[in-house]
Amino acid sequence: MNERGVNRQWLLRRHPVGRLAASDLQFHQGQIPALAEGQLLIRVLLVAMDPAIRAFLSPRPGYRPAVEPGAPVTGMVLGEVVASRCPGRLIGELVSGFGSWSDHVVGSGAQFVPVPLELGQGPSGDLAAYTHVLGSSGLTAHHGLTVVGALATDDSVLVSAAAGAVGSLAGQMARILGAKRVVGIAGGPDKCRLATSRYGYDACIDYQAVADLGAAVRAALPEGADLCFENVGGAPLQAALDVLRPGARIVLCGMISQYDADGPVPGPPNLWNLIVHGARMQGFRIAGLLNDRSRSREVLGLIDQWLRAGRLHYDIDLRDGFEQIPQAFAALSTGQHRGRLVVRINTAQAASAC
Amino acid sequence: MNERGVNRQWLLRRHPVGRLAASDLQFHQGQIPALAEGQLLIRVLLVAMDPAIRAFLSPRPGYRPAVEPGAPVTGMVLGEVVASRCPGRLIGELVSGFGSWSDHVVGSGAQFVPVPLELGQGPSGDLAAYTHVLGSSGLTAHHGLTVVGALATDDSVLVSAAAGAVGSLAGQMARILGAKRVVGIAGGPDKCRLATSRYGYDACIDYQAVADLGAAVRAALPEGADLCFENVGGAPLQAALDVLRPGARIVLCGMISQYDADGPVPGPPNLWNLIVHGARMQGFRIAGLLNDRSRSREVLGLIDQWLRAGRLHYDIDLRDGFEQIPQAFAALSTGQHRGRLVVRINTAQAASAC
């Protein structure tokens, strides 16, 4: 797809105002980066579109440093090792990790971990699954529910962005792990139908169709929620805070509703409910888990069993071509995608004999 | 102080708008309540003024039921048992628990637990201490820091309302328990002086005197905070969210800044930092701990050792007279008090022989 020796990149041209526009990005063709001792050179095959990428494109007080104009946009990638100065890491190995929207990225061996090809359908199968259910989305859903959210049997669970990449898995896993009732919030009738028909939700509230989201959530969870898996922030988070049961946990996984905001977005007005109900809200990222290969393999092995048993369903919206990245990312904001949105920018090559 | 057989009460006349005004309350003289099987009749000696009382005087969606007009205002009280239909509970026993602004209250034996007279100065000493450092304030500070906040040695700690009833104890206990640095936020130079000179804070920021509270907190905690003990909400909570270290804990003990608000008060705009730093915010109330006599005695015994060793200081602002309650409560909002504000409405009587 690209010439050898050329490294296509999407650089940030300027900090976006509102939604990321194609004009905020700059197409760049540069050199393939040089490799330092201990590093791997990765030829990127798949780039995962994650709404949280937007959050790191604007400088915000107290946040981690934003991507600066002139630098490549960062995100999760899957690729093949094409050069290695890392002992024990071989050319041809398929790896995933936090990279950038580039044909080639470099990183340490710890940063790019081998894809668990022994799970799923193997190297000839659906590589994109390793960026989703057998990768960061699956780990995020499982870690969020079990470790951060301490999911217990018979919990009632509320999931926002219920048909999204992580939400669709979180809802199903909550059910598999013994939740009593799983209710979703999603935008539009199609996503809600998907949530109840394919992802196993007991009910799904279309936030675009109800006048009072809080009232709708209370009606769907008359006994309240023990665990709220929050991907959106804003109105869904406020609704979650109003249905907390004693000792409830809000798992703060994402805040999609706020990534495009130009200025500060007020938080929910009902945090007091955390005190009333002795509840907690906990944020998390899975960078540490991704690098803990032993633990992440264990979780992915469990997920693989659920996949093989037909208990877990996932959807990947695969688009082709490096030039498609800006439009693909924009589709995340408008919800015009299904499941995990992934852009294939290169195809795998057999490692050549040398 | 009051006639035998008469039960003075402060009833809620109407849900307050803004600060609780004397005109929102109604003085009432009624009958002493009848005692059912399993109950104690308590003659109230001390009524503790707690800012959170205000939060329960307004109906708010999702909150626990508000005190309704015509009902007595509820809060923590200390009193003596004057009649018992509870096996094993004796007349003359000093007890504390959640009661109301009344001369007499009834409750179960579980609701009113014996005051730990074996600690502190005993029955002839400072009874008000059992509503404060040797009672709910002390337990709140200790439980919030250690159980909810999982305080670890060398943590950096931020406490808002640093010179308040709970804050003054939380700051000192954090230091005693091994915190590396303890920074407070308080209103006015007197409270800040008290915080650093008497309550052991390394630094205290006068939020009334700084233009940018967030910048002042960052300057005082250049390496960030591991534990934020939050009593106020609003600007201090926002500042706390901007100095979180990885894995930090925000202990949500109170939200003084919002109790007087007539409508919803927006939450902090930077909850996203919980995700960035893998941090949690946890609310709590100590009702369960107060009723767990074994555990609360254990904690109070530890606090008593600190008191005897001169390592812990506390202040009680004691006011006299049932009619003083409305003005005393108002003083909480304006900050015109020092330490725990307690109103003595009756004096202890020796149990008469029968």
XYZ file of C-alpha atoms in Angstrom, chain A residues 52 55-56 61-64 237 242 252-255 258-259 264-285, chain B residues 52 55-56 61-64 237 242 252-255 258-259 264-285:
74
model
C -10.358 9.195 23.677
C -9.053 14.198 24.417
C -5.305 14.313 24.004
C -5.024 22.178 32.476
C -4.062 19.239 34.615
C -4.207 16.737 31.785
C -1.271 14.824 30.470
C -23.230 9.979 34.193
C -29.169 9.162 40.535
C -15.218 5.789 34.638
C -13.880 4.398 31.389
C -14.444 7.308 29.036
C -16.189 10.642 28.651
C -16.742 15.931 26.418
C -13.862 15.206 24.101
C -14.501 23.158 30.349
C -17.739 21.161 30.501
C -19.416 21.274 33.913
C -19.520 17.969 35.723
C -22.685 16.338 37.046
C -24.511 18.322 39.745
C -25.247 15.271 41.871
C -21.865 13.989 43.060
C -23.356 14.291 46.549
C -25.024 10.964 45.832
C -21.600 9.348 46.165
C -21.694 10.381 49.826
C -25.329 9.456 50.401
C -24.833 5.953 49.032
C -21.218 5.366 50.083
C -20.402 4.942 46.419
C -17.242 5.411 44.438
C -16.321 6.626 40.984
C -13.052 5.293 39.673
C -11.199 6.134 36.513
C -8.779 3.789 34.860
C -6.620 3.143 31.845
C -24.549 18.271 56.104
C -28.403 18.968 52.677
C -31.297 16.942 54.003
C -33.871 14.253 43.073
C -32.086 11.032 43.857
C -31.259 12.019 47.406
C -32.587 10.293 50.442
C -12.632 19.692 44.533
C -5.958 18.868 38.986
C -15.607 12.674 49.443
C -16.671 13.451 52.994
C -18.809 16.536 52.497
C -19.779 19.207 50.005
C -23.377 23.154 47.830
C -25.693 22.599 50.757
C -28.345 22.004 40.984
C -24.731 23.138 41.253
C -22.568 21.973 38.341
C -19.853 19.521 39.296
C -16.170 19.972 38.522
C -15.299 20.106 34.812
C -12.216 17.945 35.177
C -13.468 14.505 36.228
C -11.555 13.239 33.204
C -8.477 13.442 35.411
C -9.812 10.417 37.284
C -9.301 8.446 34.074
C -5.934 9.979 33.204
C -4.502 9.193 36.627
C -6.404 5.972 37.390
C -7.809 7.737 40.403
C -10.966 7.278 42.397
C -13.428 9.465 44.227
C -15.330 7.755 46.984
C -18.129 9.038 49.136
C -18.886 7.679 52.556
C -20.953 8.045 55.676
